Short mmCIF file of C-alpha atoms in Angstrom, two decimals:
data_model
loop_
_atom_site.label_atom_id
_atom_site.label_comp_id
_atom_site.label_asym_id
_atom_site.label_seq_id
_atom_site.Cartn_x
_atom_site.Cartn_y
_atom_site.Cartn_z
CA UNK A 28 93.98 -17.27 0.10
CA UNK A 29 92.74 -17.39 -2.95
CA UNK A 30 89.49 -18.96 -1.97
CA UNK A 31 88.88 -16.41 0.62
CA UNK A 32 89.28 -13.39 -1.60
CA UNK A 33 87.02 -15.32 -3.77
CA UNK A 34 84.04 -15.51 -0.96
CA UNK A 35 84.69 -11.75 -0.01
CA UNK A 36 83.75 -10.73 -2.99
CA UNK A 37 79.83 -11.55 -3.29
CA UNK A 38 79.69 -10.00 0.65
CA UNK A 39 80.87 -6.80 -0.41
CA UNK A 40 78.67 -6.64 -3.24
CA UNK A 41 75.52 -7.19 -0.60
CA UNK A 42 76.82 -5.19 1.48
CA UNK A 43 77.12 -2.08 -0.50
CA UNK A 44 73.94 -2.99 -1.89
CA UNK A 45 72.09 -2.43 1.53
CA UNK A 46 73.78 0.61 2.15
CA UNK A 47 72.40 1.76 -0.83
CA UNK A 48 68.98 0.75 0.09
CA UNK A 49 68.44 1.81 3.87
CA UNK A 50 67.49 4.94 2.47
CA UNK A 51 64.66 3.96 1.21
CA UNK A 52 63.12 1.92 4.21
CA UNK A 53 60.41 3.85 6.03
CA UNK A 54 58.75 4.05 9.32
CA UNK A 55 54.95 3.60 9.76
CA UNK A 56 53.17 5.37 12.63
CA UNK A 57 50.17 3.93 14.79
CA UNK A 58 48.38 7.13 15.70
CA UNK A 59 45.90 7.10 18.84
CA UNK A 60 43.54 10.04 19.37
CA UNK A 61 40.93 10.04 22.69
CA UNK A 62 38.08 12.48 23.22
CA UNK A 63 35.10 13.32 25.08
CA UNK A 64 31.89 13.52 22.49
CA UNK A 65 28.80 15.48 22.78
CA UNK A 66 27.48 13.25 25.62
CA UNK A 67 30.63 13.20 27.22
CA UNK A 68 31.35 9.31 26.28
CA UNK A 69 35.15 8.64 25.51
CA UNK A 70 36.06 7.79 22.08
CA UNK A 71 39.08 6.54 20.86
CA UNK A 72 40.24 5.78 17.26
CA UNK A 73 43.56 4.32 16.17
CA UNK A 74 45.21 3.52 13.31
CA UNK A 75 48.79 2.75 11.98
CA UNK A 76 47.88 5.92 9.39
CA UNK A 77 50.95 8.09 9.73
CA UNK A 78 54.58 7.64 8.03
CA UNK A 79 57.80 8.75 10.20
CA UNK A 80 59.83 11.55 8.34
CA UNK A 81 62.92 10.65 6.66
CA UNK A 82 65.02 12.86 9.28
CA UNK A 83 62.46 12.13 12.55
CA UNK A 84 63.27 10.81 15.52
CA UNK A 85 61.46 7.01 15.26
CA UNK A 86 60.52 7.03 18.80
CA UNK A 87 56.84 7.40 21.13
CA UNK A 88 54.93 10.34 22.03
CA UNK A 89 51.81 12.04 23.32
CA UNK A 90 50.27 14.72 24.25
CA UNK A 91 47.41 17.59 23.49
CA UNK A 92 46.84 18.18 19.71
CA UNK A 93 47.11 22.19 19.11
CA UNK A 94 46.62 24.30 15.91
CA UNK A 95 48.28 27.30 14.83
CA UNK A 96 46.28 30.08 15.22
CA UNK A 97 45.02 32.12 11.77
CA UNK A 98 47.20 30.12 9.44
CA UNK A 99 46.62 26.08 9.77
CA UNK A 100 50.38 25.37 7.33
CA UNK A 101 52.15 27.07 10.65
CA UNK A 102 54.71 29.09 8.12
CA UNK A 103 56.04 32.43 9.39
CA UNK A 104 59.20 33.18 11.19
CA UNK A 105 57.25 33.04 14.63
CA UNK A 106 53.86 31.65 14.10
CA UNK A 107 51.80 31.41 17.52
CA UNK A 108 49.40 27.76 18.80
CA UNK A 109 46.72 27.99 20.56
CA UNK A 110 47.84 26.36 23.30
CA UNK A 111 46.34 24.88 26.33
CA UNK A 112 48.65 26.31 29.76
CA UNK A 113 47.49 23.20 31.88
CA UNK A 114 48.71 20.88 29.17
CA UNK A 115 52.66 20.73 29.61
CA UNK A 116 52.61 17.95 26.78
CA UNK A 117 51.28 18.80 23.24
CA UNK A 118 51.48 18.26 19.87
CA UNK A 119 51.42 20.58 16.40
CA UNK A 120 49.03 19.78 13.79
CA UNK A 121 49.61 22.20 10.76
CA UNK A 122 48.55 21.32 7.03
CA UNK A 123 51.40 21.28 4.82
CA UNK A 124 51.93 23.82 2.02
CA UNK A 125 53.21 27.60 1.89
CA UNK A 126 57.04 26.42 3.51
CA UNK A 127 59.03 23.62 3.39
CA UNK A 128 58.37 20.57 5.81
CA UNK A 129 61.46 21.90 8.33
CA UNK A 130 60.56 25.24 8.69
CA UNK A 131 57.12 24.06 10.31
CA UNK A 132 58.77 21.61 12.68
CA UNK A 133 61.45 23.95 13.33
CA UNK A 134 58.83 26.76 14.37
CA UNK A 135 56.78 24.44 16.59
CA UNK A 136 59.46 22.28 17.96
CA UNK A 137 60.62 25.95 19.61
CA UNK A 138 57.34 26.99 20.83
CA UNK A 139 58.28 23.57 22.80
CA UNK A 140 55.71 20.82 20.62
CA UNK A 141 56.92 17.13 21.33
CA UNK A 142 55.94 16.27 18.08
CA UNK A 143 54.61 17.55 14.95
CA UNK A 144 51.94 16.31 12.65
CA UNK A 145 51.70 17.04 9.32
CA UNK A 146 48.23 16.02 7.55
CA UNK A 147 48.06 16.36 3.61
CA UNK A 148 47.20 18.69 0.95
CA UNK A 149 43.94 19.23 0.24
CA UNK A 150 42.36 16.84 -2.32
CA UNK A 151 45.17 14.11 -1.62
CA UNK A 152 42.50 12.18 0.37
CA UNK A 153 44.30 9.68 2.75
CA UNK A 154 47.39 9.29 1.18
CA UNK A 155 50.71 10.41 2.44
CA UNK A 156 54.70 10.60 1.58
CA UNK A 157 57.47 10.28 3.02
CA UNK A 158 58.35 13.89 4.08
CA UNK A 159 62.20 15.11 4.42
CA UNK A 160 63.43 17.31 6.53
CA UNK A 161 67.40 17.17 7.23
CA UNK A 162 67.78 20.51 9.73
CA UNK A 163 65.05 18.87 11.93
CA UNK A 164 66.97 15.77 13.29
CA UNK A 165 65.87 14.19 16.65
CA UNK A 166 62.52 15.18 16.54
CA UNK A 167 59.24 13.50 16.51
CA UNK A 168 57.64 14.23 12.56
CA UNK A 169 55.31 12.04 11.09
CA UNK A 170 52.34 12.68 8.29
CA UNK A 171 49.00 11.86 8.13
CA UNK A 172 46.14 11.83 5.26
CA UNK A 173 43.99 14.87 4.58
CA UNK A 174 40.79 12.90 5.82
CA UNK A 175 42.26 12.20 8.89
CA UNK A 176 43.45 15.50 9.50
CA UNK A 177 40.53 17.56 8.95
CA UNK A 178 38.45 15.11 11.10
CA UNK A 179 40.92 16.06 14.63
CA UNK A 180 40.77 19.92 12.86
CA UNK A 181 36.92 20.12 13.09
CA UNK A 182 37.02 18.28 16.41
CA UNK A 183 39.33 21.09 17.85
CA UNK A 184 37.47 23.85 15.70
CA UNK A 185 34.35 22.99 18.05
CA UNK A 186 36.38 22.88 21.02
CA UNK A 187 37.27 19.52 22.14
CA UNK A 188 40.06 18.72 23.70
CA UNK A 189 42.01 15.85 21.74
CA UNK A 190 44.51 13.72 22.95
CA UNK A 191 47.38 11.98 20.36
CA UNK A 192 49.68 9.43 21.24
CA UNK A 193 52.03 8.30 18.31
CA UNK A 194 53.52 4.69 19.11
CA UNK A 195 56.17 3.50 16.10
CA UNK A 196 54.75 0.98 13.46
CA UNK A 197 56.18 -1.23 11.11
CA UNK A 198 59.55 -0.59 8.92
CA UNK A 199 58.63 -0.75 5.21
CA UNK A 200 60.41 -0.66 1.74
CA UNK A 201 62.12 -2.40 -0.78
CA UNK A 202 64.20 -4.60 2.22
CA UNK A 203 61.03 -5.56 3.53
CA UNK A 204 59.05 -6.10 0.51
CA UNK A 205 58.11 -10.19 0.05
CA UNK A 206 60.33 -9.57 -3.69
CA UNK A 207 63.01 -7.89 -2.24
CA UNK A 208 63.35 -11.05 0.19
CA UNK A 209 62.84 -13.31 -2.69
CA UNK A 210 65.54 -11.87 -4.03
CA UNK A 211 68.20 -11.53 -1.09
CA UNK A 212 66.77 -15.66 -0.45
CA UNK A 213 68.15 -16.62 -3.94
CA UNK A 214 71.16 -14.61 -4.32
CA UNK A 215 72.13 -16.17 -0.68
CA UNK A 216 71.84 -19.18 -2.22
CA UNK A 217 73.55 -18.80 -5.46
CA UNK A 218 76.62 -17.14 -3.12
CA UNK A 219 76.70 -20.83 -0.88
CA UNK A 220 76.12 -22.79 -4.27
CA UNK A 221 78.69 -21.08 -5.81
CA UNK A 222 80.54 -21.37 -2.54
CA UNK A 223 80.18 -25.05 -2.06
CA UNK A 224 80.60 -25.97 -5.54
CA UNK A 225 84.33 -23.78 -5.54
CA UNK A 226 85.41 -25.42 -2.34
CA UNK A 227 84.67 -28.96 -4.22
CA UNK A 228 86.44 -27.96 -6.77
CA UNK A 229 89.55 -26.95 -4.54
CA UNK A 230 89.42 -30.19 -3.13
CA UNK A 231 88.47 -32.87 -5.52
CA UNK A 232 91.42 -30.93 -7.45
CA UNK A 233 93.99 -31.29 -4.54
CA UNK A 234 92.57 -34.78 -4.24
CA UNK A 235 93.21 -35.52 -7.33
CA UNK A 236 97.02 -33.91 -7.95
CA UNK A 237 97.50 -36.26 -4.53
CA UNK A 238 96.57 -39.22 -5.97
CA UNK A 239 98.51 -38.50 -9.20
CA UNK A 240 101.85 -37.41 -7.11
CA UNK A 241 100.91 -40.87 -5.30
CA UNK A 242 100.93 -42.72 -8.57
CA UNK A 243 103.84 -41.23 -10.18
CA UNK A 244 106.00 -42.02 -7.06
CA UNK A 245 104.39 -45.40 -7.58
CA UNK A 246 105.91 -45.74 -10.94
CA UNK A 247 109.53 -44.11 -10.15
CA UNK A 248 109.48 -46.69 -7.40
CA UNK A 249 108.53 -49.85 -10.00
CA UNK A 250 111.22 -48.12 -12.57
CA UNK A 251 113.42 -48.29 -9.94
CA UNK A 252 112.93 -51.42 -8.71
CA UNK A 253 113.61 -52.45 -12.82
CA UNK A 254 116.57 -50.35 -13.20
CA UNK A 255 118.20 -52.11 -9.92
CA UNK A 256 117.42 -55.31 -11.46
CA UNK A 257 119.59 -54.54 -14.35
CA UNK A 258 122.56 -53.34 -12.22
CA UNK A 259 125.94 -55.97 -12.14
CA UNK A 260 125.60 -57.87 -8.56
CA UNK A 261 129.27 -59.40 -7.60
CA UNK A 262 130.13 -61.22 -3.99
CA UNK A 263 133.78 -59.90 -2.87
CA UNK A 264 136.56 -62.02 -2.75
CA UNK A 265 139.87 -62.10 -0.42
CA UNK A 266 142.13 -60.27 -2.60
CA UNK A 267 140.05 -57.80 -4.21
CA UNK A 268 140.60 -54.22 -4.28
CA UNK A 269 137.94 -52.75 -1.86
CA UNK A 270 138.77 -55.66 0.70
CA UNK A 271 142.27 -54.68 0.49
CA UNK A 272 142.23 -50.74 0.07
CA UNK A 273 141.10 -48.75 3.55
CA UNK A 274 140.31 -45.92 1.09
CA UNK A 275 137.42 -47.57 -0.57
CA UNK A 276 134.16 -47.07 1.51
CA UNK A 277 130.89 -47.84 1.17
CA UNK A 278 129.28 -44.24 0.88
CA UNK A 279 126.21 -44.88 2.25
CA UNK A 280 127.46 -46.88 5.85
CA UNK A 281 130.61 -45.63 5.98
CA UNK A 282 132.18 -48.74 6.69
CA UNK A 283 134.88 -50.63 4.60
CA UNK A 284 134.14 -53.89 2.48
CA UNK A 285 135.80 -57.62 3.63
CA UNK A 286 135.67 -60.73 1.61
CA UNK A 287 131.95 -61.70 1.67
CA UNK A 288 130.29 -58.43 1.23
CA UNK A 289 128.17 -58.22 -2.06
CA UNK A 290 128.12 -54.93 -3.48
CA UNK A 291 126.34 -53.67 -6.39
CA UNK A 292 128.14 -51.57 -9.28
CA UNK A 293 126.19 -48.54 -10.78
CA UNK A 294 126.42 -47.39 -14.42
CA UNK A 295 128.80 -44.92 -12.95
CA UNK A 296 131.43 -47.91 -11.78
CA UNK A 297 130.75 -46.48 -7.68
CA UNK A 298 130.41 -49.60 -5.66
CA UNK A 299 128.07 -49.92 -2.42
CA UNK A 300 126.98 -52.55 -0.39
CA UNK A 301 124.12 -54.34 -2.21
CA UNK A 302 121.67 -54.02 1.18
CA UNK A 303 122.87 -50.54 1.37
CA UNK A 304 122.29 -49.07 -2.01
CA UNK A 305 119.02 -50.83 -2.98
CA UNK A 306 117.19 -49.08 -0.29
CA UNK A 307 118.54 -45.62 -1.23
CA UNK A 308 118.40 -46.05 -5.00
CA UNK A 309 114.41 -47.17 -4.31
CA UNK A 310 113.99 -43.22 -2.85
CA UNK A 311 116.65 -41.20 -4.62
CA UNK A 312 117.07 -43.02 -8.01
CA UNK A 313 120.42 -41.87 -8.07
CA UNK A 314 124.17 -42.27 -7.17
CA UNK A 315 125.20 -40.80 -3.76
CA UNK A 316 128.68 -39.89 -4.85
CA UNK A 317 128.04 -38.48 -8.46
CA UNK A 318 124.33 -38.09 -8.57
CA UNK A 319 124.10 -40.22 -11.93
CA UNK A 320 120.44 -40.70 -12.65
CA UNK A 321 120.31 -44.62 -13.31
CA UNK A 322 116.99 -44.24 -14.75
CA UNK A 323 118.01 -42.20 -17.61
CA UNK A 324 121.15 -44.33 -17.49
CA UNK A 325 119.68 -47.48 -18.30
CA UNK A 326 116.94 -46.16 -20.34
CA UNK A 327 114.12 -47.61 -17.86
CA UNK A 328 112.30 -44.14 -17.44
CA UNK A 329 112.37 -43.41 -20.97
CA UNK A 330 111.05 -46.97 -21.90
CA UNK A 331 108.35 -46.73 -19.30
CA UNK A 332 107.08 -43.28 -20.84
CA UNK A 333 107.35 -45.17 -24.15
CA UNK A 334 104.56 -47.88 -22.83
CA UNK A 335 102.44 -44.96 -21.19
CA UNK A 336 101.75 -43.23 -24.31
CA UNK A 337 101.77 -46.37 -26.36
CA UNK A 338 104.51 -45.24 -28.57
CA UNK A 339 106.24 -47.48 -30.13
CA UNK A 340 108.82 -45.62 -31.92
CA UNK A 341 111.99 -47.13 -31.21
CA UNK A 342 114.19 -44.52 -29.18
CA UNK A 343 118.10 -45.05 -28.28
CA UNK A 344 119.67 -43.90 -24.92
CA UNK A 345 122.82 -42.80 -24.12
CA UNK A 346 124.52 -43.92 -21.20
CA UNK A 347 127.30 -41.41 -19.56
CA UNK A 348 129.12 -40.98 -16.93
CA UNK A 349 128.40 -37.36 -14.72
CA UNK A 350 130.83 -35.06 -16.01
CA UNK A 351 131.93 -37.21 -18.93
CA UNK A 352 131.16 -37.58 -22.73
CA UNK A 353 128.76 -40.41 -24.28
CA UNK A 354 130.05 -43.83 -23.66
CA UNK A 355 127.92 -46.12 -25.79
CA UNK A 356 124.31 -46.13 -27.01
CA UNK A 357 121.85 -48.96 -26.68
CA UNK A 358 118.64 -48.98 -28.55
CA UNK A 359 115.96 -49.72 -26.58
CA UNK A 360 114.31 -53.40 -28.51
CA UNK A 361 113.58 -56.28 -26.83
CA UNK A 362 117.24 -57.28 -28.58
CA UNK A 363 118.77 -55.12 -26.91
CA UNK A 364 116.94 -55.50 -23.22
CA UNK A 365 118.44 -58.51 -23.33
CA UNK A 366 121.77 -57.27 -22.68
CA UNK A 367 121.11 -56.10 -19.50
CA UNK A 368 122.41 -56.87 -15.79
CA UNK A 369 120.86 -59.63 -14.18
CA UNK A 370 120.21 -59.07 -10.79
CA UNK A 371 119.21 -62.61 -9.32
CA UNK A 372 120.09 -61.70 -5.87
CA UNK A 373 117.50 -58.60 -5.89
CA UNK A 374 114.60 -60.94 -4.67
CA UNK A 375 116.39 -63.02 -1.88
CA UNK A 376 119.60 -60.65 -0.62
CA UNK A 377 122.09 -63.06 0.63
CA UNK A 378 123.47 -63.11 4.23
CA UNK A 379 126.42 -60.85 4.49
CA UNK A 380 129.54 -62.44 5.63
#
């Protein structure tokens, strides 16, 4: 979970980062004009020379380039174009000053333009900007340079007949600059790097907890395996106690002991069958009826720490019974290892009888 919430993260961040930054993309224009010259050749120019208004419609469209009459900005509450009847299709061309850059595609987008053209400010040669205008949504606005402008405005001025068709362009900004996808390149990889290198982390770490859990079970197994070799090891007899009692059970078969049987005695004084108990006390480490720990109870855990950490301190364990008080201690020197059980029948269990 963790490592999910971790990944979100960097996404988010990119994400809100693009929103941030559509705003700034823009739209270029390819602008075609055709027209009839003086000896009635056709000429046509194009160029991608115009830039999409922030609010435009991005989209195609054509038609007959018209001017406003007496003012060329096309400001006024109801300015008038001198428009061509025969020409159902046409487009505004006003300069751009005097109003604001909606209320002259709001004017000629009502007169019925499908499309307005704004050229530039005088002196501003062939550059452009990228023009808003919010209360003009869904419609066709684009600017052009001043040059460019004035050349269709003298062509019309001597009365030819122009023909525009604006086609979309190319998307430009920040997002599309060769930096800008530098930059997205490298912080994609940084995010994977980062990802890859926390999701080897994750796993050489469970890896390694595994192989640790592995080992310590390992160990408990080996101190168990010591510990049963220290437990007293008898072969019943006829006339013993748990042959002759129907009350004494083994705990872990359920099933009473005959002459024959060799049973095992814990530090607690609970007797099992030897083949029984071995098994259990190999997985559980401790007593099934009083769950005494016979690690602690013979010291073996304690003295197996002691060789881990290469402490040689002598320590002294107390062996109890559960519920009981301290019977007897036994420091733990190889004098006193020597006083444990020997269990010779641990290696080769004898045949029950």
């Amino acid at each position: 979970m963790a490592s999910g919430k971790t990944q979100l993260l960097p996404c988010l961040l990119l994400a809100c980062l693009f929103h941030r930054s559509t705003g700034f993309v823009f739209w270029t224009a390819v602008v075609e004009i055709s027209y009839m010259d003086s000896q009635n050749e056709t000429k046509d120019r194009i160029c991608e020379c115009g830039i999409f208004g922030r609010n435009a419609a991005i989209e195609r469209a054509y038609g007959v380039v018209t001017l406003p009459r007496g003012d060329p900005k096309g400001c006024g509450p109801d300015p008038a174009y001198n428009r061509n009847a025969s020409s159902p299709s046409w487009i505004a061309l006003v300069k751009r000053g005097n109003c604001t850059f909606s209320e002259k595609i709001r004017a000629a987008k009502r007169l019925g333009a499908s499309a307005v053209v704004i050229y530039n400010a005088d002196g501003t040669g062939n550059t452009t900007s990228h023009m808003s205008h919010p209360e003009t949504a869904n419609t066709v606005a684009i600017m052009i340079g001043n040059w460019q402008g004035m050349e269709i405005v003298k062509l019309l001025q001597n009365g030819t007949e122009v023909n525009m068709i604006i086609e979309v362009g190319s998307p430009h900004g920040p997002w599309m600059d060769t930096y800008w996808l530098y930059f997205l390149s490298i912080a994609f990889f940084i995010v994977m790097t980062a990802s890859i290198a926390y999701f080897v982390f994750i796993s050489a770490n469970r890896l390694y907890n595994l192989r640790m859990l592995r080992r310590s079970e390992k160990r408990l197994k080996s101190e168990a395996k010591n510990a049963i070799q220290r437990l007293q090891v008898r072969t019943l007899k006829r006339g013993d106690e748990e042959t002759t009692s129907e009350n004494l059970l083994c705990a872990v078969c359920i099933e009473s002991y005959k002459a024959g049987d060799v049973v095992t005695i814990l530090t607690c004084d609970h007797i099992f069958h030897k083949a029984c108990i071995e098994p259990w006390l190999l997985e559980k480490r401790t007593c099934p009826m009083c769950k005494c720990d016979i690690l602690k109870a013979l010291g073996v855990e304690d003295e197996s720490k002691d060789e881990y950490n290469h402490n040689t301190s002598q320590e002294v364990t107390v062996i109890t019974v559960a519920g009981g008080d301290a019977m007897y201690e036994v420091p733990l020197t190889d004098t006193a290892r020597s006083h444990h059980y020997d269990n010779s029948a641990f290696e080769g269990e004898p045949t029950r009888g």
